[in-house]
Coordinates of C-alpha atoms in Angstrom, one line a residue:
M488 CA 0.0 0.0 0.0
L489 CA 1.5 3.3 -1.1
I490 CA 0.2 5.7 1.5
P491 CA -1.7 3.6 4.1
R492 CA -2.2 6.5 6.6
L493 CA -3.8 8.9 4.0
V494 CA -6.0 6.7 1.9
N495 CA -8.5 4.2 3.4
R496 CA -11.1 4.1 0.7
T497 CA -9.2 4.3 -2.5
V498 CA -8.3 1.1 -4.3
L499 CA -4.6 1.0 -5.1
A500 CA -4.1 -2.3 -6.7
R501 CA -6.2 -2.2 -9.9
P502 CA -4.7 -1.3 -13.3
L503 CA -5.0 2.4 -13.9
I504 CA -5.2 2.7 -17.7
R505 CA -6.8 0.3 -20.1
G506 CA -4.2 -1.2 -22.3
C507 CA -1.4 -0.3 -19.8
P508 CA -1.7 -3.1 -17.1
S509 CA 1.7 -2.0 -15.6
L510 CA 0.3 1.3 -14.4
P511 CA -1.1 1.1 -10.9
L512 CA -4.2 3.1 -9.9
L513 CA -3.2 6.1 -7.8
Y514 CA -6.5 7.9 -8.1
A515 CA -9.9 6.4 -8.6
S516 CA -11.2 8.7 -11.3
R517 CA -12.1 7.5 -14.9
A518 CA -12.0 9.8 -17.9
A519 CA -14.6 9.3 -20.6
P520 CA -13.1 7.6 -23.7
L521 CA -12.5 10.0 -26.6
T522 CA -13.9 9.2 -30.0
W523 CA -13.2 10.7 -33.4
Q524 CA -15.6 11.0 -36.3
D525 CA -15.1 12.3 -39.7
A526 CA -16.6 15.8 -40.2
P527 CA -20.0 16.0 -42.0
S528 CA -20.4 17.8 -45.3
V529 CA -22.5 20.5 -43.7
R530 CA -21.8 22.7 -40.6
L531 CA -24.9 24.1 -39.0
Y532 CA -24.9 27.1 -36.8
S533 CA -26.3 26.5 -33.3
G534 CA -29.1 29.0 -33.7
K535 CA -29.3 32.8 -33.8
R536 CA -27.2 34.1 -30.9
S537 CA -26.0 37.5 -30.0
A538 CA -22.3 37.9 -30.5
K539 CA -22.0 39.8 -27.2
G540 CA -21.1 38.2 -23.9
K541 CA -18.6 35.7 -25.3
R542 CA -15.5 34.7 -23.3
D543 CA -12.3 36.5 -23.9
R544 CA -10.5 33.1 -24.2
S545 CA -12.3 32.4 -27.6
D546 CA -8.9 32.4 -29.3
A547 CA -7.5 29.6 -27.1
S548 CA -7.4 26.1 -28.5
P549 CA -9.2 23.3 -26.7
A550 CA -5.9 21.7 -26.0
E551 CA -4.6 24.9 -24.4
A552 CA -7.8 25.3 -22.4
E553 CA -7.5 21.7 -21.2
L554 CA -3.9 22.2 -20.2
D555 CA -4.8 25.3 -18.2
E556 CA -7.8 23.6 -16.5
G557 CA -5.8 20.5 -15.6
H558 CA -3.1 22.6 -14.0
R559 CA -5.6 24.7 -12.0
S560 CA -7.7 21.7 -10.8
R561 CA -4.5 19.9 -9.7
G562 CA -3.6 22.7 -7.2
K563 CA 0.0 23.8 -7.5
N564 CA 0.6 24.3 -3.8
E565 CA -2.3 22.3 -2.5
P566 CA -1.4 20.3 0.7
I567 CA -2.1 16.6 0.9
D568 CA -5.6 16.0 2.0
A569 CA -6.7 12.9 3.9
G570 CA -9.5 12.3 1.4
A571 CA -7.4 12.3 -1.9
L572 CA -4.1 11.7 -3.5
L573 CA -2.3 14.5 -5.3
L574 CA -1.1 12.2 -8.2
D575 CA -3.6 11.4 -10.9
M576 CA -2.1 9.4 -13.7
E577 CA -5.5 8.9 -15.4
K578 CA -5.8 12.7 -15.7
T579 CA -2.3 12.9 -17.1
K580 CA -3.2 10.4 -19.8
S581 CA -6.5 12.1 -20.6
R582 CA -4.9 15.5 -21.0
M583 CA -2.2 14.2 -23.3
E584 CA -4.8 12.3 -25.3
K585 CA -6.9 15.4 -25.8
T586 CA -3.9 17.4 -27.1
V587 CA -3.3 14.8 -29.8
E588 CA -7.1 14.7 -30.6
Y589 CA -7.0 18.4 -31.1
L590 CA -4.0 18.1 -33.5
K591 CA -6.2 15.6 -35.5
T592 CA -8.9 18.2 -35.7
E593 CA -6.5 21.0 -36.7
F594 CA -5.0 18.8 -39.5
K595 CA -8.4 18.1 -40.9
T596 CA -8.8 21.8 -41.7
M597 CA -5.6 21.8 -43.7
R598 CA -6.7 20.6 -47.1
L599 CA -5.5 21.1 -50.6
G600 CA -8.0 22.2 -53.3
Q601 CA -11.0 20.3 -51.9
A602 CA -14.1 22.0 -50.5
S603 CA -15.0 20.9 -47.0
P604 CA -16.8 22.7 -44.2
V605 CA -13.9 21.8 -41.8
L606 CA -11.7 24.3 -43.8
L607 CA -13.5 27.1 -42.0
D608 CA -13.7 25.5 -38.5
S609 CA -10.9 27.7 -37.2
V610 CA -12.3 31.0 -38.4
K611 CA -13.1 33.5 -35.7
V612 CA -15.4 36.4 -36.5
V613 CA -15.1 39.8 -34.8
Y614 CA -18.5 41.5 -34.5
Q615 CA -19.2 44.7 -32.6
G616 CA -16.0 44.2 -30.6
D617 CA -16.7 40.5 -29.6
T618 CA -15.1 37.4 -31.1
V619 CA -17.2 34.4 -31.9
N620 CA -16.8 31.1 -33.9
L621 CA -18.0 31.2 -37.4
S622 CA -20.2 28.1 -36.7
D623 CA -22.0 30.1 -34.0
I624 CA -23.5 32.6 -36.5
A625 CA -23.5 30.8 -39.9
S626 CA -23.9 27.4 -41.6
V627 CA -21.3 26.1 -44.0
S628 CA -22.1 23.6 -46.8
V629 CA -20.5 22.3 -50.0
K630 CA -21.9 23.6 -53.3
D631 CA -19.4 21.6 -55.4
P632 CA -15.9 20.2 -55.0
Q633 CA -14.4 23.6 -55.5
T634 CA -16.9 25.9 -53.7
L635 CA -18.2 26.4 -50.1
L636 CA -21.4 28.2 -49.3
V637 CA -21.6 30.2 -46.0
I638 CA -25.1 31.3 -44.9
P639 CA -25.2 33.8 -42.0
S640 CA -27.9 33.3 -39.4
D641 CA -28.5 37.1 -39.8
E642 CA -27.6 39.4 -42.6
E643 CA -26.0 41.8 -40.2
Y644 CA -23.1 39.3 -39.7
K645 CA -22.3 39.1 -43.4
K646 CA -19.6 41.7 -43.8
A647 CA -17.9 40.6 -40.6
I648 CA -17.9 37.0 -41.8
E649 CA -16.4 37.9 -45.2
K650 CA -13.6 39.9 -43.5
A651 CA -12.9 37.0 -41.1
I652 CA -12.6 34.4 -43.9
R653 CA -10.4 36.7 -46.0
E654 CA -8.0 37.4 -43.0
A655 CA -7.9 33.9 -41.6
Q656 CA -4.6 33.1 -43.5
L657 CA -6.3 30.3 -45.4
G658 CA -5.7 31.7 -48.8
L659 CA -9.4 32.1 -49.4
N660 CA -11.3 35.0 -51.1
P661 CA -15.0 35.0 -50.2
I662 CA -17.5 36.4 -52.7
S663 CA -20.8 38.1 -51.5
Q664 CA -23.9 36.9 -53.4
D665 CA -27.3 38.1 -52.2
T666 CA -27.8 36.7 -48.7
I667 CA -25.0 34.0 -49.0
I668 CA -21.2 34.0 -49.2
K669 CA -19.5 31.9 -51.8
V670 CA -16.0 30.7 -51.0
P671 CA -14.1 29.3 -54.0
I672 CA -11.4 26.8 -53.1
P673 CA -8.3 27.6 -55.3
K674 CA -6.3 24.8 -56.9
P675 CA -3.2 24.1 -54.8
T676 CA 0.1 25.9 -55.8
K677 CA 3.6 25.2 -54.6
E678 CA 3.4 28.2 -52.4
H679 CA 0.2 26.9 -50.9
R680 CA 1.7 23.5 -50.3
D681 CA 4.8 25.0 -48.6
R682 CA 2.6 27.2 -46.4
L683 CA 0.5 24.3 -45.4
L684 CA 3.5 22.1 -44.5
K685 CA 4.9 24.9 -42.5
N686 CA 1.7 25.4 -40.6
A687 CA 1.3 21.7 -40.0
A688 CA 4.9 21.5 -38.5
K689 CA 4.1 24.5 -36.3
A690 CA 0.9 22.9 -35.1
A691 CA 2.6 19.6 -34.3
E692 CA 5.4 21.3 -32.4
K693 CA 2.9 23.3 -30.3
I694 CA 1.1 20.1 -29.3
K695 CA 4.4 18.4 -28.4
N696 CA 5.3 21.4 -26.2
Q697 CA 1.9 21.0 -24.5
I698 CA 2.6 17.3 -23.9
R699 CA 5.9 18.2 -22.4
S700 CA 4.2 20.8 -20.1
I701 CA 1.8 18.1 -18.9
R702 CA 4.7 15.8 -18.2
Q703 CA 6.4 18.5 -16.2
D704 CA 3.2 19.2 -14.1
T705 CA 2.9 15.5 -13.3
M706 CA 6.6 15.1 -12.4
K707 CA 6.3 18.0 -10.0
D708 CA 3.2 16.6 -8.4
L709 CA 4.9 13.2 -8.2
K710 CA 7.9 14.6 -6.4
K711 CA 5.7 16.5 -4.0
D712 CA 3.8 13.3 -3.2
S713 CA 7.0 11.5 -2.5
R714 CA 8.1 14.1 0.0
N715 CA 4.7 13.9 1.8
S716 CA 4.3 10.2 1.9
K717 CA 6.1 7.0 2.6
M718 CA 6.8 6.5 -1.1
S719 CA 10.2 4.8 -1.5
S720 CA 12.8 5.9 -4.0
D721 CA 12.2 2.8 -6.1
E722 CA 8.5 3.5 -6.2
L723 CA 9.2 7.1 -7.3
R724 CA 11.5 5.9 -10.1
M725 CA 8.8 3.5 -11.2
Y726 CA 6.1 6.1 -11.5
E727 CA 8.5 8.6 -13.2
K728 CA 9.2 5.9 -15.8
Q729 CA 5.5 5.4 -16.3
V730 CA 5.0 9.1 -16.9
Q731 CA 7.8 9.1 -19.4
E732 CA 6.3 6.2 -21.2
L733 CA 3.0 8.0 -21.6
T734 CA 4.9 11.1 -22.8
G735 CA 6.8 9.1 -25.4
R736 CA 3.7 7.4 -26.6
Y737 CA 1.8 10.7 -27.3
M738 CA 4.8 12.4 -28.7
K739 CA 5.1 9.6 -31.2
N740 CA 1.4 9.9 -32.0
A741 CA 1.8 13.6 -32.7
E742 CA 4.9 12.9 -34.9
G743 CA 2.9 10.2 -36.8
L744 CA 0.1 12.6 -37.5
L745 CA 2.5 15.2 -38.9
L746 CA 4.2 12.5 -41.1
A747 CA 0.8 11.4 -42.4
K748 CA -0.2 15.1 -43.2
T749 CA 3.1 15.7 -44.9
N750 CA 2.7 12.7 -47.1
E751 CA -0.9 13.7 -47.9
V752 CA 0.2 17.2 -49.0
N753 CA 3.1 15.9 -51.1
R754 CA 0.9 13.5 -53.0
H755 CA -1.3 16.3 -54.4

């Protein structure tokens, strides 16, 4: 038993992570499994909503928000409490997994010469001083393989949407047509390919840095636990090794996604 005086109701012997029987359970939480589905051919706005009152963190990626939230909930200087352990390997795995899932999402928006609603998923619209997601105030659909149609939920958003798409560094030039916005998808050029590859590499490196930050958070918490418990030096090294194994696994996942995206771009 790792900390017999502090924990009397937490099971410490069960495997922690499915598929990783060597990792012991240090905290009895379970994160919901993540799933990935291909994006549909139509993006619907969630209903007419005011652009006001949105959070200032609208430009933060889900991965960054998860990283921030995980660090806050962990409690940087939180003392050991009799009802809980400070180390949560399951949360560490979940946070790393979510960063990689976000990279998958970002790579799906990086396409060459093929119309898809996910191309505009990253577009942020500034309206009356507030920043909102394009999907909050418009629907996006495919007219043909080279054209997207954007339909604002209210005509008052139209000019702001056009400006946002044009300035999103996607190489797109929207065209206003009555109550809709047409977005032609240009045929890929060498310049476009090079820019896409550069953006993909930057996105992957950003995710890898976030994984490293999660590792650092966990290692700090682990060392803090070892100082406030009867954890032996051998146990500490074992848990540090397990954290490093998780880090290596998700770093390789991120590198694999970048390699796949690079090969995809070079084939076109």
